[in-house]
Short mmCIF file of C-alpha atoms in Angstrom, two decimals:
data_model
loop_
_atom_site.label_atom_id
_atom_site.label_comp_id
_atom_site.label_asym_id
_atom_site.label_seq_id
_atom_site.Cartn_x
_atom_site.Cartn_y
_atom_site.Cartn_z
CA MET A 1 -0.06 0.00 0.08
CA GLU A 2 1.15 3.55 -0.83
CA LYS A 3 2.31 5.33 2.17
CA LYS A 4 -0.19 8.33 1.44
CA ASP A 5 -3.09 5.67 1.60
CA ARG A 6 -2.24 4.56 4.99
CA VAL A 7 -4.54 5.37 7.92
CA LYS A 8 -2.34 7.74 10.38
CA VAL A 9 -2.35 6.24 13.93
CA GLY A 10 -1.65 7.88 17.20
CA ILE A 11 -1.43 5.92 20.55
CA ILE A 12 -2.31 6.89 23.76
CA GLY A 13 -0.60 5.05 26.68
CA CYS A 14 2.98 3.64 26.36
CA GLY A 15 2.79 0.95 29.12
CA THR A 16 3.72 -2.60 28.77
CA ILE A 17 0.98 -3.55 26.24
CA SER A 18 2.17 -1.05 23.97
CA ASP A 19 5.31 -2.60 22.92
CA VAL A 20 3.54 -5.40 20.77
CA TYR A 21 1.33 -3.00 19.07
CA MET A 22 4.01 -0.51 18.12
CA THR A 23 6.16 -3.36 16.91
CA ASN A 24 3.47 -4.87 14.60
CA ILE A 25 2.26 -1.35 13.54
CA THR A 26 5.63 -0.12 12.72
CA ASN A 27 7.03 -3.63 10.72
CA HIS A 28 3.98 -5.60 9.75
CA TYR A 29 0.59 -3.56 9.23
CA GLN A 30 1.00 -2.38 5.55
CA ASN A 31 -2.28 0.09 5.89
CA LEU A 32 -1.13 1.60 9.21
CA GLU A 33 1.43 4.57 9.93
CA LEU A 34 2.14 5.36 13.64
CA VAL A 35 3.36 9.07 13.58
CA ARG A 36 2.62 10.01 17.27
CA VAL A 37 2.65 8.45 20.84
CA ALA A 38 1.63 10.03 24.08
CA ASP A 39 1.31 9.37 27.55
CA LEU A 40 0.52 10.90 30.86
CA TYR A 41 4.21 10.70 31.62
CA VAL A 42 5.66 12.27 28.49
CA GLU A 43 9.02 10.69 29.33
CA LYS A 44 7.56 7.37 28.55
CA ALA A 45 6.17 8.59 25.33
CA LYS A 46 9.63 9.99 24.39
CA LYS A 47 11.30 6.75 24.95
CA ALA A 48 8.86 4.75 22.64
CA GLN A 49 9.52 7.59 20.19
CA GLU A 50 13.20 6.87 20.14
CA LYS A 51 12.70 2.94 20.18
CA TYR A 52 10.43 2.78 17.26
CA GLY A 53 11.49 5.84 15.14
CA ILE A 54 8.22 7.56 15.52
CA SER A 55 7.64 11.17 14.34
CA HIS A 56 6.26 12.57 17.41
CA ALA A 57 5.68 12.15 21.19
CA GLY A 58 4.20 14.37 23.84
CA SER A 59 1.30 14.75 25.71
CA VAL A 60 -2.33 13.60 24.96
CA GLU A 61 -3.86 17.07 24.41
CA GLU A 62 -0.81 17.68 21.70
CA LEU A 63 -2.06 14.13 20.08
CA LEU A 64 -5.75 15.19 19.70
CA ALA A 65 -4.81 18.22 18.22
CA ASP A 66 -2.83 16.74 15.37
CA PRO A 67 -5.09 16.98 12.42
CA GLU A 68 -3.02 14.24 10.52
CA ILE A 69 -4.20 11.69 13.13
CA GLU A 70 -7.35 9.66 11.83
CA LEU A 71 -7.34 6.80 14.30
CA VAL A 72 -6.20 6.85 18.00
CA LEU A 73 -5.30 3.45 19.68
CA ASP A 74 -6.13 3.72 23.39
CA LEU A 75 -3.87 1.56 25.49
CA THR A 76 -4.63 3.07 28.80
CA ILE A 77 -5.63 1.35 31.97
CA PRO A 78 -9.28 0.07 31.88
CA ALA A 79 -10.43 2.64 34.53
CA ALA A 80 -9.49 5.38 32.08
CA HIS A 81 -10.95 3.90 29.16
CA TYR A 82 -14.09 5.76 28.95
CA SER A 83 -12.80 9.25 29.75
CA VAL A 84 -9.99 9.00 26.98
CA ASN A 85 -12.27 7.30 24.37
CA ARG A 86 -14.62 10.42 24.69
CA GLN A 87 -11.95 12.79 24.39
CA CYS A 88 -10.83 11.13 20.96
CA LEU A 89 -14.38 11.01 19.79
CA GLU A 90 -14.82 14.60 21.01
CA ALA A 91 -11.62 15.37 18.94
CA GLY A 92 -13.07 13.89 15.85
CA LYS A 93 -10.79 10.57 16.01
CA HIS A 94 -11.90 6.92 15.19
CA VAL A 95 -10.95 4.85 18.28
CA TYR A 96 -9.59 1.36 18.70
CA CYS A 97 -9.30 0.69 22.64
CA GLU A 98 -7.76 -1.95 24.48
CA LYS A 99 -10.47 -4.07 26.19
CA PRO A 100 -12.97 -3.28 27.51
CA LEU A 101 -14.55 -0.39 25.78
CA ALA A 102 -15.62 0.97 29.12
CA LEU A 103 -16.08 -0.32 32.50
CA LYS A 104 -19.81 0.37 32.85
CA PHE A 105 -22.48 -0.49 30.33
CA SER A 106 -24.03 2.86 30.53
CA GLU A 107 -20.62 4.61 29.55
CA ALA A 108 -19.97 2.03 26.78
CA LYS A 109 -23.59 3.04 25.44
CA GLU A 110 -22.67 6.78 25.78
CA LEU A 111 -19.72 6.18 23.60
CA ASN A 112 -21.39 3.99 21.10
CA ASP A 113 -24.11 6.92 20.82
CA LEU A 114 -21.62 9.45 20.55
CA ALA A 115 -19.52 8.00 17.85
CA ALA A 116 -22.75 7.03 15.80
CA ALA A 117 -23.55 10.75 16.14
CA LYS A 118 -20.02 11.99 14.83
CA GLY A 119 -19.93 9.22 12.18
CA LEU A 120 -16.86 7.60 13.78
CA PHE A 121 -15.85 4.26 14.75
CA CYS A 122 -15.37 3.36 18.44
CA VAL A 123 -14.51 -0.33 19.00
CA ALA A 124 -12.63 -2.45 21.38
CA ALA A 125 -10.30 -5.24 21.58
CA PRO A 126 -9.72 -8.31 21.62
CA ASP A 127 -9.00 -9.03 18.19
CA THR A 128 -7.57 -12.66 18.64
CA PHE A 129 -10.76 -14.01 16.99
CA LEU A 130 -9.38 -12.81 13.62
CA GLY A 131 -6.58 -15.25 14.07
CA ALA A 132 -6.34 -18.61 12.07
CA GLY A 133 -7.83 -20.46 15.31
CA ILE A 134 -11.01 -18.97 15.76
CA GLN A 135 -11.55 -18.35 12.05
CA THR A 136 -11.04 -22.11 11.47
CA ALA A 137 -13.59 -22.57 14.13
CA ARG A 138 -16.12 -20.33 12.60
CA SER A 139 -15.74 -22.32 8.88
CA VAL A 140 -16.77 -25.51 10.76
CA LEU A 141 -19.77 -23.89 12.06
CA ASP A 142 -20.84 -22.19 9.10
CA ASP A 143 -20.19 -25.48 7.04
CA GLY A 144 -22.38 -27.40 9.40
CA LYS A 145 -19.82 -29.85 10.15
CA ILE A 146 -21.03 -30.36 13.66
CA GLY A 147 -24.65 -29.51 12.93
CA LYS A 148 -26.50 -27.05 14.77
CA PRO A 149 -24.89 -25.47 18.14
CA VAL A 150 -26.54 -26.63 21.02
CA GLY A 151 -24.13 -26.18 23.92
CA PHE A 152 -20.52 -25.15 24.97
CA THR A 153 -18.22 -24.55 27.96
CA ALA A 154 -15.92 -21.63 28.25
CA ASN A 155 -13.05 -21.65 30.98
CA MET A 156 -10.20 -19.62 32.01
CA THR A 157 -8.70 -21.10 35.27
CA CYS A 158 -5.45 -20.13 37.07
CA ALA A 159 -4.42 -19.65 40.73
CA GLY A 160 -3.94 -15.86 40.18
CA HIS A 161 -1.76 -13.29 38.38
CA GLU A 162 0.08 -12.41 41.54
CA LEU A 163 2.32 -15.34 41.07
CA TRP A 164 3.86 -14.04 37.93
CA HIS A 165 2.79 -10.42 37.20
CA PRO A 166 5.22 -7.74 38.12
CA ASN A 167 2.49 -5.35 39.17
CA PRO A 168 -0.46 -7.53 39.85
CA GLY A 169 -2.52 -5.04 42.23
CA PHE A 170 -4.89 -3.85 39.76
CA TYR A 171 -6.20 -7.43 38.98
CA TYR A 172 -7.88 -7.45 42.28
CA GLN A 173 -9.35 -3.90 42.23
CA ASN A 174 -12.72 -2.58 41.06
CA GLY A 175 -12.75 -3.06 37.34
CA GLY A 176 -10.35 -5.97 37.73
CA GLY A 177 -10.73 -9.76 38.26
CA PRO A 178 -10.79 -12.85 36.15
CA MET A 179 -14.09 -11.60 34.37
CA PHE A 180 -13.16 -8.20 33.31
CA ASP A 181 -9.40 -9.29 32.66
CA MET A 182 -9.89 -12.49 30.43
CA GLY A 183 -13.86 -12.53 29.92
CA PRO A 184 -13.74 -10.41 27.05
CA TYR A 185 -11.70 -12.79 24.92
CA TYR A 186 -14.05 -15.45 25.62
CA LEU A 187 -17.24 -13.58 25.28
CA THR A 188 -16.01 -12.03 21.97
CA ALA A 189 -15.16 -15.40 20.59
CA LEU A 190 -18.46 -16.76 21.65
CA VAL A 191 -20.40 -13.94 20.20
CA TYR A 192 -18.22 -14.19 17.06
CA LEU A 193 -19.08 -17.83 16.57
CA LEU A 194 -22.57 -18.20 18.18
CA GLY A 195 -24.07 -14.43 17.86
CA THR A 196 -26.16 -12.71 20.40
CA ILE A 197 -26.39 -13.61 24.15
CA ARG A 198 -29.90 -13.74 25.23
CA SER A 199 -29.40 -14.19 28.95
CA ILE A 200 -26.85 -14.89 31.56
CA SER A 201 -27.22 -16.28 35.23
CA CYS A 202 -24.13 -15.87 37.11
CA PHE A 203 -22.84 -16.80 40.76
CA ALA A 204 -19.39 -15.47 42.14
CA VAL A 205 -17.16 -15.74 45.01
CA LYS A 206 -14.02 -14.50 46.56
CA GLY A 207 -12.26 -17.86 46.70
CA ARG A 208 -9.12 -16.56 48.45
CA PRO A 209 -9.94 -13.10 49.47
CA VAL A 210 -6.59 -12.04 50.85
CA ARG A 211 -3.71 -11.95 47.92
CA ASN A 212 0.18 -11.65 48.67
CA ILE A 213 0.67 -8.52 46.46
CA LEU A 214 4.50 -7.77 46.13
CA GLY A 215 4.55 -8.84 49.97
CA ASN A 216 1.58 -7.21 51.13
CA GLN A 217 -1.55 -8.97 52.10
CA VAL A 218 -4.34 -7.16 50.33
CA GLU A 219 -8.07 -7.94 50.32
CA SER A 220 -9.55 -8.29 46.95
CA GLU A 221 -12.25 -5.86 46.21
CA VAL A 222 -13.84 -8.11 43.24
CA PRO A 223 -14.86 -11.76 43.15
CA THR A 224 -12.28 -14.08 41.98
CA THR A 225 -14.29 -16.78 40.57
CA TYR A 226 -17.16 -16.63 38.30
CA THR A 227 -19.54 -19.49 37.11
CA ALA A 228 -22.28 -18.96 34.76
CA ILE A 229 -24.99 -20.19 32.45
CA LEU A 230 -25.39 -18.34 29.30
CA SER A 231 -28.27 -18.60 26.81
CA PHE A 232 -27.65 -17.52 23.26
CA VAL A 233 -30.38 -16.39 20.67
CA CYS A 234 -29.23 -19.01 18.13
CA GLY A 235 -30.56 -21.63 20.95
CA ALA A 236 -27.25 -22.78 22.48
CA VAL A 237 -26.98 -22.89 26.28
CA GLY A 238 -23.62 -23.47 27.99
CA THR A 239 -21.42 -22.74 30.97
CA MET A 240 -18.64 -20.27 31.46
CA THR A 241 -16.08 -20.10 34.49
CA MET A 242 -13.53 -17.29 34.88
CA SER A 243 -11.15 -18.06 37.96
CA PHE A 244 -8.26 -16.78 39.69
CA ASP A 245 -8.88 -19.50 42.63
CA THR A 246 -7.85 -22.74 40.70
CA TRP A 247 -4.43 -24.43 40.78
CA LYS A 248 -5.06 -27.07 38.50
CA THR A 249 -7.77 -28.32 36.16
CA ARG A 250 -8.70 -30.34 33.02
CA LEU A 251 -11.49 -28.18 32.16
CA PRO A 252 -11.20 -27.41 28.35
CA LEU A 253 -10.56 -23.82 27.27
CA LEU A 254 -13.57 -23.80 24.69
CA GLU A 255 -15.56 -26.33 23.35
CA ILE A 256 -18.83 -26.02 21.18
CA TYR A 257 -21.22 -29.00 21.04
CA GLY A 258 -23.61 -29.59 18.16
CA THR A 259 -26.61 -32.03 16.91
CA GLU A 260 -23.79 -33.74 14.52
CA GLY A 261 -20.42 -33.61 16.64
CA SER A 262 -18.31 -31.58 18.74
CA MET A 263 -15.60 -28.98 18.40
CA GLU A 264 -12.49 -28.22 20.61
CA VAL A 265 -11.74 -24.60 19.79
CA PRO A 266 -7.97 -23.07 20.50
CA ASP A 267 -7.44 -20.37 23.38
CA PRO A 268 -9.47 -17.39 22.59
CA ASN A 269 -6.28 -15.36 24.10
CA GLY A 270 -4.35 -16.40 20.96
CA PHE A 271 -4.32 -16.06 17.28
CA GLY A 272 -3.77 -19.52 16.29
CA GLY A 273 -4.10 -23.31 17.67
CA LYS A 274 -5.60 -26.46 16.71
CA VAL A 275 -9.09 -26.76 15.88
CA GLU A 276 -10.51 -30.57 16.37
CA ILE A 277 -13.71 -32.01 15.55
CA PHE A 278 -15.60 -35.24 16.98
CA ASP A 279 -17.90 -36.73 14.05
CA GLY A 280 -20.84 -38.00 15.78
CA ASN A 281 -22.42 -39.57 12.84
CA LYS A 282 -19.33 -41.82 12.25
CA LEU A 283 -19.61 -42.95 15.95
CA ARG A 284 -23.31 -43.64 15.33
CA SER A 285 -22.34 -45.54 12.30
CA ILE A 286 -19.84 -47.52 14.09
CA VAL A 287 -22.39 -48.35 17.01
CA ASP A 288 -25.09 -49.36 14.65
CA SER A 289 -22.67 -51.85 12.86
CA VAL A 290 -22.46 -53.95 16.05
CA LYS A 291 -25.03 -56.34 16.13
CA ASP A 292 -24.60 -57.95 19.43
CA PRO A 293 -26.65 -56.33 22.37
CA PHE A 294 -25.47 -54.63 25.51
CA PRO A 295 -22.68 -54.06 26.52
CA ALA A 296 -21.03 -54.62 23.10
CA LYS A 297 -22.57 -51.25 21.64
CA LEU A 298 -21.21 -49.50 24.55
CA ILE A 299 -17.90 -50.82 24.44
CA ALA A 300 -17.76 -50.17 20.92
CA MET A 301 -18.74 -46.53 21.45
CA MET A 302 -15.93 -46.41 24.18
CA GLN A 303 -13.30 -47.82 22.25
CA ASN A 304 -13.84 -45.84 18.88
CA GLN A 305 -13.46 -42.22 20.29
CA ALA A 306 -10.29 -41.54 18.86
CA ASP A 307 -11.31 -42.74 15.33
CA CYS A 308 -13.98 -40.18 15.37
CA THR A 309 -11.54 -37.28 16.23
CA SER A 310 -9.91 -35.37 13.51
CA GLU A 311 -8.18 -32.11 13.34
CA VAL A 312 -9.42 -29.64 10.95
CA ARG A 313 -6.85 -28.34 8.26
CA SER A 314 -6.96 -24.46 8.52
CA GLU A 315 -7.28 -22.74 5.17
CA PHE A 316 -6.36 -19.57 6.93
CA ALA A 317 -2.87 -18.28 7.07
CA GLU A 318 -1.12 -19.12 10.41
CA ASP A 319 0.90 -16.48 12.58
CA PRO A 320 4.30 -16.24 10.65
CA ASP A 321 5.95 -17.12 14.27
CA PRO A 322 4.18 -19.88 16.07
CA GLN A 323 5.01 -18.28 19.42
CA GLY A 324 4.07 -14.58 18.13
CA ASN A 325 1.31 -12.15 18.69
CA MET A 326 -0.56 -10.58 16.00
CA ARG A 327 -1.97 -7.94 18.29
CA GLY A 328 -3.14 -5.03 16.32
CA LEU A 329 -5.02 -7.14 13.50
CA GLY A 330 -8.13 -5.45 14.66
CA VAL A 331 -6.63 -2.15 14.28
CA SER A 332 -5.47 -2.70 10.80
CA ASP A 333 -8.93 -4.35 10.02
CA LEU A 334 -10.53 -1.04 11.20
CA ALA A 335 -8.23 1.25 9.32
CA GLN A 336 -9.38 -0.68 5.91
CA ALA A 337 -13.10 -0.28 7.23
CA ILE A 338 -12.33 3.42 7.49
CA ARG A 339 -10.68 3.50 4.05
CA PHE A 340 -13.54 1.44 2.26
CA HIS A 341 -16.50 2.51 4.04
CA ARG A 342 -17.42 -0.90 5.60
CA GLN A 343 -18.16 -2.26 8.80
CA PRO A 344 -14.95 -3.27 11.02
CA ARG A 345 -14.98 -7.04 12.18
CA VAL A 346 -14.08 -5.69 15.58
CA SER A 347 -17.52 -4.00 15.56
CA GLU A 348 -19.27 -1.33 17.61
CA ALA A 349 -22.00 -3.64 18.46
CA VAL A 350 -19.83 -6.47 19.47
CA SER A 351 -17.90 -4.22 21.62
CA LEU A 352 -20.94 -2.92 23.49
CA HIS A 353 -22.62 -6.19 23.69
CA VAL A 354 -19.60 -7.56 25.45
CA VAL A 355 -19.26 -4.64 27.89
CA GLU A 356 -23.14 -5.20 28.89
CA ALA A 357 -22.30 -9.05 29.28
CA LEU A 358 -19.38 -8.24 31.62
CA ASN A 359 -21.81 -5.90 33.89
CA ALA A 360 -24.50 -8.79 33.61
CA PHE A 361 -22.25 -11.28 35.35
CA GLU A 362 -21.95 -8.77 38.22
CA ILE A 363 -25.58 -7.70 38.39
CA SER A 364 -26.66 -11.58 38.26
CA ALA A 365 -24.22 -12.58 40.96
CA ARG A 366 -25.16 -9.79 43.32
CA SER A 367 -28.93 -10.05 42.99
CA GLY A 368 -29.51 -13.71 42.29
CA VAL A 369 -31.70 -13.18 39.25
CA VAL A 370 -31.19 -13.92 35.45
CA TYR A 371 -29.91 -10.93 33.55
CA GLU A 372 -31.80 -10.36 30.31
CA MET A 373 -29.34 -8.74 27.71
CA THR A 374 -30.71 -5.59 25.99
CA THR A 375 -28.09 -5.26 23.21
CA LYS A 376 -27.84 -7.39 19.82
CA ALA A 377 -24.35 -8.25 18.18
CA GLU A 378 -24.71 -10.04 14.79
CA ARG A 379 -21.61 -12.40 13.82
CA THR A 380 -19.23 -10.12 11.78
CA GLU A 381 -17.95 -11.18 8.38
CA PRO A 382 -15.05 -13.91 8.43
CA MET A 383 -11.63 -13.05 7.57
CA GLY A 384 -10.12 -13.83 4.07
CA LYS A 385 -8.03 -16.97 3.55
CA GLY A 386 -4.82 -15.06 4.05
CA TRP A 387 -3.07 -12.18 5.92
CA GLU A 388 -3.74 -9.69 3.39
CA LEU A 389 -3.07 -6.94 6.08
CA TRP A 390 0.00 -8.31 7.21
CA GLU A 391 3.50 -7.76 5.72
CA VAL A 392 7.11 -7.97 6.60
CA ARG A 393 8.83 -4.27 6.07
#
């Protein structure tokens, strides 16, 4: 793509997560040009400018006043997302925000309405569902390989981020916890695969309410385990568990169950991964071929599980580096949507729907009632078969 046709991007927030975005934008996404970075601490922006050869660095006010910048990538902490995103929209900039769009559904709705009034896009990560793993899973569903989806399970379980994170305190403050931290990855993948969530019923607890945060005993402000039942408009019903209290488990990350088979979906927190399907019709045929009565049919069913399981060959280009991170793919797709006047795959409707769902878990857990969703999110278009947006410069 000619340099003059690239969408000029400014980044607000030069913390740890910014490194991978800056690396990918300056090296791989052909339709983006990073022209300015800003941070509350200007010296951090200056360091990023020097490291990545960016033209300008300075304050947020300077970035928003720059007429060159069309799209702002908001990488601030979640508690600041609403205010920063609103500033960007008021300055006439499109916005791509790290997850979530806002902490409160009312604030996310306000951003959504303001963007629509100004003819701008305001969307939020994650963009991992655009990778080959979830894209392959989507093609399995669209091709009817497991029949009509009827159920699922989604699980992110660990013992807590204080075991490894250099600054884990905010994970246990309001706006943190396993749901707001990792829930967006799983919810976005589920909405992309299954469509609109109809209702949510959730229970939540503080499994280990006191955590060792850098040598200090700190009480968690938020639940550390959420378990919920979700129903989707498509008819699928399933469970979701997000936990910072689980030392070890054999729970799958994400599985979808259909009328004709089952599918193991790769980690929604990654861009790739293996997709496996279980062919229920094949198993039925094997069992039907056994003429002896019980228990012969049951034994045949149990012994032939592996023969009915197969890996799906992906038709989508894999991440060039299997251990890599293509974060920023959603920013690139949004830039393409701006240039070609189409809807981005990381859509406003999905971003808003996910924030409502995150709030629904909290509301249902506190009230003990089922939360009925008020927003809708249609499944967005699948990606092309290759990384047409990715190049090595």
